[in-house]
Amino acid sequence: MLIGYARTSTTDQAAGLEAQIRELIFAGCDEIISEQVSSVAFRPKFEAAISQLKAGDTLIVTKIDRFARSNVGFWKTVEEINAKGAFLRILNLGGETIDTKSATGRLILTVFAGFAQFEREIMLERQVEGIAKAKAEGKYKGRKPTARAKSAQMLNLLAGGMSKARIARELGVSRASVHGIVKAAEAN
């Protein structure tokens, strides 16, 4: 059985997801599983795809970054697939299709997985450099604080007698966020 897996990080990447699905259909997938979630987050449909693999099945992805973001995560999942007697096929790895059914495919995959990890690390280094430069120029505002970042302030205001509704208005968060923070504090 050929099982295709398509993924984009956000819902506004619908065209990218559709393109992956078209490629997987063209590759002859019997089933296609897709989701829109960051590769660093838990991917429930990806995990389901891996768990349903049986001996002789092949998991097909369009690119290596749809499969994994780190070398460690990549090889851990490849080993899990191999342990089931299943295979991995990547349709576009440097313009070539790579299949772990052959020794050559496994060798090329090893090399390209290293390059993918390298590319990811370089991108993160550039991001850190860009943020540092923006901070130095006074242009970096940072990420908008979340309700969780304001939890200590919320609890102090609540202890001071302020209502949850007013706390939400004052701090610019939802009432549900205030209730969640209070509930979590009470559980601890």
PDB file of C-alpha atoms in Angstrom:
ATOM      1  CA  MET A   1       0.000   0.000   0.000  1.00  0.00           C
ATOM      2  CA  LEU A   2       1.246   3.474  -0.852  1.00  0.00           C
ATOM      3  CA  ILE A   3       0.365   6.018   1.840  1.00  0.00           C
ATOM      4  CA  GLY A   4       0.927   9.685   1.017  1.00  0.00           C
ATOM      5  CA  TYR A   5       1.500  12.339   3.650  1.00  0.00           C
ATOM      6  CA  ALA A   6       1.081  16.065   2.928  1.00  0.00           C
ATOM      7  CA  ARG A   7       1.660  18.868   5.430  1.00  0.00           C
ATOM      8  CA  THR A   8       1.843  22.625   5.617  1.00  0.00           C
ATOM      9  CA  SER A   9       2.618  24.623   8.718  1.00  0.00           C
ATOM     10  CA  THR A  10      -0.322  27.031   8.523  1.00  0.00           C
ATOM     11  CA  THR A  11      -3.818  27.121   7.140  1.00  0.00           C
ATOM     12  CA  ASP A  12      -2.951  30.007   4.791  1.00  0.00           C
ATOM     13  CA  GLN A  13      -0.702  27.654   2.820  1.00  0.00           C
ATOM     14  CA  ALA A  14      -3.665  25.909   1.163  1.00  0.00           C
ATOM     15  CA  ALA A  15      -2.111  26.114  -2.318  1.00  0.00           C
ATOM     16  CA  GLY A  16       1.013  24.352  -1.063  1.00  0.00           C
ATOM     17  CA  LEU A  17      -1.047  21.589   0.509  1.00  0.00           C
ATOM     18  CA  GLU A  18      -3.076  21.155  -2.685  1.00  0.00           C
ATOM     19  CA  ALA A  19       0.116  20.935  -4.746  1.00  0.00           C
ATOM     20  CA  GLN A  20       1.500  18.208  -2.466  1.00  0.00           C
ATOM     21  CA  ILE A  21      -1.743  16.255  -2.694  1.00  0.00           C
ATOM     22  CA  ARG A  22      -1.649  16.466  -6.516  1.00  0.00           C
ATOM     23  CA  GLU A  23       1.916  15.098  -6.515  1.00  0.00           C
ATOM     24  CA  LEU A  24       0.926  12.263  -4.178  1.00  0.00           C
ATOM     25  CA  ILE A  25      -2.048  11.354  -6.386  1.00  0.00           C
ATOM     26  CA  PHE A  26       0.256  11.356  -9.436  1.00  0.00           C
ATOM     27  CA  ALA A  27       2.659   9.060  -7.512  1.00  0.00           C
ATOM     28  CA  GLY A  28      -0.171   6.523  -7.197  1.00  0.00           C
ATOM     29  CA  CYS A  29      -0.921   6.748  -3.485  1.00  0.00           C
ATOM     30  CA  ASP A  30      -3.727   4.480  -2.314  1.00  0.00           C
ATOM     31  CA  GLU A  31      -4.420   6.785   0.631  1.00  0.00           C
ATOM     32  CA  ILE A  32      -3.424  10.390   1.334  1.00  0.00           C
ATOM     33  CA  ILE A  33      -3.232  11.833   4.814  1.00  0.00           C
ATOM     34  CA  SER A  34      -2.878  15.594   5.184  1.00  0.00           C
ATOM     35  CA  GLU A  35      -2.691  18.103   7.995  1.00  0.00           C
ATOM     36  CA  GLN A  36      -1.816  21.716   8.639  1.00  0.00           C
ATOM     37  CA  VAL A  37       0.482  21.841  11.633  1.00  0.00           C
ATOM     38  CA  SER A  38       4.054  22.918  12.304  1.00  0.00           C
ATOM     39  CA  SER A  39       6.627  20.156  11.960  1.00  0.00           C
ATOM     40  CA  VAL A  40       7.943  20.932  15.424  1.00  0.00           C
ATOM     41  CA  ALA A  41       4.492  20.467  16.985  1.00  0.00           C
ATOM     42  CA  PHE A  42       2.767  17.145  17.603  1.00  0.00           C
ATOM     43  CA  ARG A  43       1.444  15.880  14.273  1.00  0.00           C
ATOM     44  CA  PRO A  44      -1.424  13.497  15.077  1.00  0.00           C
ATOM     45  CA  LYS A  45      -2.183  12.527  11.478  1.00  0.00           C
ATOM     46  CA  PHE A  46       1.504  11.919  10.753  1.00  0.00           C
ATOM     47  CA  GLU A  47       1.741   9.652  13.797  1.00  0.00           C
ATOM     48  CA  ALA A  48      -1.401   7.822  12.620  1.00  0.00           C
ATOM     49  CA  ALA A  49       0.129   7.344   9.156  1.00  0.00           C
ATOM     50  CA  ILE A  50       3.299   5.859  10.660  1.00  0.00           C
ATOM     51  CA  SER A  51       1.382   3.594  13.032  1.00  0.00           C
ATOM     52  CA  GLN A  52      -0.784   2.129  10.245  1.00  0.00           C
ATOM     53  CA  LEU A  53       2.198   1.098   8.094  1.00  0.00           C
ATOM     54  CA  LYS A  54       2.579  -2.652   7.558  1.00  0.00           C
ATOM     55  CA  ALA A  55       5.359  -4.742   6.031  1.00  0.00           C
ATOM     56  CA  GLY A  56       5.764  -3.845   2.365  1.00  0.00           C
ATOM     57  CA  ASP A  57       3.919  -0.501   2.643  1.00  0.00           C
ATOM     58  CA  THR A  58       5.585   2.730   1.536  1.00  0.00           C
ATOM     59  CA  LEU A  59       5.088   6.157   3.082  1.00  0.00           C
ATOM     60  CA  ILE A  60       5.439   8.819   0.401  1.00  0.00           C
ATOM     61  CA  VAL A  61       6.148  12.508   1.030  1.00  0.00           C
ATOM     62  CA  THR A  62       6.845  15.233  -1.512  1.00  0.00           C
ATOM     63  CA  LYS A  63       9.872  16.754   0.260  1.00  0.00           C
ATOM     64  CA  ILE A  64      12.064  15.921   3.219  1.00  0.00           C
ATOM     65  CA  ASP A  65      10.911  18.993   5.197  1.00  0.00           C
ATOM     66  CA  ARG A  66       7.322  17.678   5.061  1.00  0.00           C
ATOM     67  CA  PHE A  67       8.597  14.583   6.884  1.00  0.00           C
ATOM     68  CA  ALA A  68      10.968  15.935   9.556  1.00  0.00           C
ATOM     69  CA  ARG A  69      12.927  19.044  10.552  1.00  0.00           C
ATOM     70  CA  SER A  70      15.815  17.552  12.476  1.00  0.00           C
ATOM     71  CA  ASN A  71      18.248  14.813  11.641  1.00  0.00           C
ATOM     72  CA  VAL A  72      17.512  13.049  14.923  1.00  0.00           C
ATOM     73  CA  GLY A  73      13.749  13.136  14.368  1.00  0.00           C
ATOM     74  CA  PHE A  74      14.212  12.102  10.763  1.00  0.00           C
ATOM     75  CA  TRP A  75      16.270   9.014  11.560  1.00  0.00           C
ATOM     76  CA  LYS A  76      14.105   8.037  14.512  1.00  0.00           C
ATOM     77  CA  THR A  77      11.061   7.936  12.229  1.00  0.00           C
ATOM     78  CA  VAL A  78      12.950   6.177   9.416  1.00  0.00           C
ATOM     79  CA  GLU A  79      14.011   3.495  11.911  1.00  0.00           C
ATOM     80  CA  GLU A  80      10.398   3.128  13.064  1.00  0.00           C
ATOM     81  CA  ILE A  81       9.315   2.665   9.440  1.00  0.00           C
ATOM     82  CA  ASN A  82      12.119   0.158   8.798  1.00  0.00           C
ATOM     83  CA  ALA A  83      11.222  -1.825  11.929  1.00  0.00           C
ATOM     84  CA  LYS A  84       7.748  -2.362  10.452  1.00  0.00           C
ATOM     85  CA  GLY A  85       9.261  -3.685   7.207  1.00  0.00           C
ATOM     86  CA  ALA A  86       7.924  -0.605   5.428  1.00  0.00           C
ATOM     87  CA  PHE A  87       9.703   1.974   3.287  1.00  0.00           C
ATOM     88  CA  LEU A  88       9.975   5.722   2.769  1.00  0.00           C
ATOM     89  CA  ARG A  89       9.867   7.467  -0.596  1.00  0.00           C
ATOM     90  CA  ILE A  90      10.623  11.181  -1.004  1.00  0.00           C
ATOM     91  CA  LEU A  91       9.463  12.482  -4.364  1.00  0.00           C
ATOM     92  CA  ASN A  92      11.577  15.611  -4.643  1.00  0.00           C
ATOM     93  CA  LEU A  93      14.956  15.316  -3.013  1.00  0.00           C
ATOM     94  CA  GLY A  94      17.332  17.437  -5.041  1.00  0.00           C
ATOM     95  CA  GLY A  95      15.209  16.818  -8.125  1.00  0.00           C
ATOM     96  CA  GLU A  96      15.302  13.046  -7.631  1.00  0.00           C
ATOM     97  CA  THR A  97      12.946  10.512  -6.108  1.00  0.00           C
ATOM     98  CA  ILE A  98      14.597   8.657  -3.261  1.00  0.00           C
ATOM     99  CA  ASP A  99      13.303   5.312  -2.024  1.00  0.00           C
ATOM    100  CA  THR A 100      14.648   3.440   1.012  1.00  0.00           C
ATOM    101  CA  LYS A 101      14.004   0.107  -0.742  1.00  0.00           C
ATOM    102  CA  SER A 102      17.538   0.250  -2.194  1.00  0.00           C
ATOM    103  CA  ALA A 103      20.969   0.671  -0.627  1.00  0.00           C
ATOM    104  CA  THR A 104      21.668   3.586  -2.975  1.00  0.00           C
ATOM    105  CA  GLY A 105      18.436   5.266  -1.927  1.00  0.00           C
ATOM    106  CA  ARG A 106      19.353   4.888   1.748  1.00  0.00           C
ATOM    107  CA  LEU A 107      22.837   6.344   1.149  1.00  0.00           C
ATOM    108  CA  ILE A 108      21.528   9.355  -0.784  1.00  0.00           C
ATOM    109  CA  LEU A 109      18.872   9.882   1.866  1.00  0.00           C
ATOM    110  CA  THR A 110      21.542   9.971   4.565  1.00  0.00           C
ATOM    111  CA  VAL A 111      23.471  12.682   2.743  1.00  0.00           C
ATOM    112  CA  PHE A 112      20.403  14.799   1.980  1.00  0.00           C
ATOM    113  CA  ALA A 113      19.061  14.502   5.524  1.00  0.00           C
ATOM    114  CA  GLY A 114      22.337  16.028   6.726  1.00  0.00           C
ATOM    115  CA  PHE A 115      21.953  18.891   4.265  1.00  0.00           C
ATOM    116  CA  ALA A 116      18.351  19.488   5.347  1.00  0.00           C
ATOM    117  CA  GLN A 117      19.456  19.729   8.992  1.00  0.00           C
ATOM    118  CA  PHE A 118      22.279  22.088   7.983  1.00  0.00           C
ATOM    119  CA  GLU A 119      19.871  24.298   5.998  1.00  0.00           C
ATOM    120  CA  ARG A 120      17.463  24.491   8.956  1.00  0.00           C
ATOM    121  CA  GLU A 121      20.259  25.469  11.364  1.00  0.00           C
ATOM    122  CA  ILE A 122      21.583  28.148   8.996  1.00  0.00           C
ATOM    123  CA  MET A 123      18.056  29.582   8.651  1.00  0.00           C
ATOM    124  CA  LEU A 124      17.694  29.741  12.446  1.00  0.00           C
ATOM    125  CA  GLU A 125      21.103  31.435  12.766  1.00  0.00           C
ATOM    126  CA  ARG A 126      20.025  34.072  10.225  1.00  0.00           C
ATOM    127  CA  GLN A 127      16.801  34.605  12.119  1.00  0.00           C
ATOM    128  CA  VAL A 128      18.678  35.192  15.389  1.00  0.00           C
ATOM    129  CA  GLU A 129      21.063  37.580  13.618  1.00  0.00           C
ATOM    130  CA  GLY A 130      18.134  39.470  12.067  1.00  0.00           C
ATOM    131  CA  ILE A 131      16.408  39.842  15.426  1.00  0.00           C
ATOM    132  CA  ALA A 132      19.628  41.074  17.051  1.00  0.00           C
ATOM    133  CA  LYS A 133      20.105  43.617  14.264  1.00  0.00           C
ATOM    134  CA  ALA A 134      16.480  44.815  14.538  1.00  0.00           C
ATOM    135  CA  LYS A 135      16.854  45.149  18.324  1.00  0.00           C
ATOM    136  CA  ALA A 136      20.053  47.174  17.902  1.00  0.00           C
ATOM    137  CA  GLU A 137      18.234  49.500  15.477  1.00  0.00           C
ATOM    138  CA  GLY A 138      15.268  49.793  17.836  1.00  0.00           C
ATOM    139  CA  LYS A 139      12.939  48.194  15.282  1.00  0.00           C
ATOM    140  CA  TYR A 140      12.230  44.919  17.077  1.00  0.00           C
ATOM    141  CA  LYS A 141       9.063  44.918  19.088  1.00  0.00           C
ATOM    142  CA  GLY A 142       9.106  41.220  19.917  1.00  0.00           C
ATOM    143  CA  ARG A 143       6.258  38.855  20.215  1.00  0.00           C
ATOM    144  CA  LYS A 144       3.019  40.172  21.672  1.00  0.00           C
ATOM    145  CA  PRO A 145       2.750  38.899  25.265  1.00  0.00           C
ATOM    146  CA  THR A 146       0.372  35.994  25.683  1.00  0.00           C
ATOM    147  CA  ALA A 147      -2.108  35.510  28.490  1.00  0.00           C
ATOM    148  CA  ARG A 148       0.286  32.984  30.043  1.00  0.00           C
ATOM    149  CA  ALA A 149       3.021  35.655  30.157  1.00  0.00           C
ATOM    150  CA  LYS A 150       0.616  37.835  32.116  1.00  0.00           C
ATOM    151  CA  SER A 151      -0.449  35.089  34.540  1.00  0.00           C
ATOM    152  CA  ALA A 152       1.389  36.463  37.594  1.00  0.00           C
ATOM    153  CA  GLN A 153      -0.128  39.883  36.982  1.00  0.00           C
ATOM    154  CA  MET A 154      -3.593  38.299  36.614  1.00  0.00           C
ATOM    155  CA  LEU A 155      -3.288  36.410  39.879  1.00  0.00           C
ATOM    156  CA  ASN A 156      -2.091  39.549  41.706  1.00  0.00           C
ATOM    157  CA  LEU A 157      -5.064  41.542  40.405  1.00  0.00           C
ATOM    158  CA  LEU A 158      -7.437  38.751  41.361  1.00  0.00           C
ATOM    159  CA  ALA A 159      -5.932  38.584  44.865  1.00  0.00           C
ATOM    160  CA  GLY A 160      -6.451  42.352  45.060  1.00  0.00           C
ATOM    161  CA  GLY A 161     -10.182  41.848  44.516  1.00  0.00           C
ATOM    162  CA  MET A 162     -10.501  42.667  40.830  1.00  0.00           C
ATOM    163  CA  SER A 163     -13.111  40.653  38.893  1.00  0.00           C
ATOM    164  CA  LYS A 164     -12.046  38.215  36.183  1.00  0.00           C
ATOM    165  CA  ALA A 165     -13.979  40.196  33.574  1.00  0.00           C
ATOM    166  CA  ARG A 166     -12.196  43.415  34.498  1.00  0.00           C
ATOM    167  CA  ILE A 167      -8.804  41.683  34.557  1.00  0.00           C
ATOM    168  CA  ALA A 168      -9.483  40.458  31.021  1.00  0.00           C
ATOM    169  CA  ARG A 169     -10.351  43.994  29.844  1.00  0.00           C
ATOM    170  CA  GLU A 170      -7.408  45.610  31.643  1.00  0.00           C
ATOM    171  CA  LEU A 171      -4.826  43.153  30.295  1.00  0.00           C
ATOM    172  CA  GLY A 172      -6.329  42.772  26.831  1.00  0.00           C
ATOM    173  CA  VAL A 173      -6.913  39.017  27.073  1.00  0.00           C
ATOM    174  CA  SER A 174     -10.029  36.898  26.840  1.00  0.00           C
ATOM    175  CA  ARG A 175     -12.102  35.984  29.874  1.00  0.00           C
ATOM    176  CA  ALA A 176     -11.501  32.344  29.012  1.00  0.00           C
ATOM    177  CA  SER A 177      -7.746  32.938  29.300  1.00  0.00           C
ATOM    178  CA  VAL A 178      -8.187  34.453  32.759  1.00  0.00           C
ATOM    179  CA  HIS A 179     -10.367  31.533  33.842  1.00  0.00           C
ATOM    180  CA  GLY A 180      -7.794  29.065  32.479  1.00  0.00           C
ATOM    181  CA  ILE A 181      -4.895  30.731  34.307  1.00  0.00           C
ATOM    182  CA  VAL A 182      -6.863  30.821  37.570  1.00  0.00           C
ATOM    183  CA  LYS A 183      -7.898  27.176  37.190  1.00  0.00           C
ATOM    184  CA  ALA A 184      -4.293  26.128  36.506  1.00  0.00           C
ATOM    185  CA  ALA A 185      -3.086  28.083  39.560  1.00  0.00           C
ATOM    186  CA  GLU A 186      -5.731  26.461  41.759  1.00  0.00           C
ATOM    187  CA  ALA A 187      -4.695  22.983  40.533  1.00  0.00           C
ATOM    188  CA  ASN A 188      -1.103  23.619  41.615  1.00  0.00           C
TER     189      ASN A 188
END
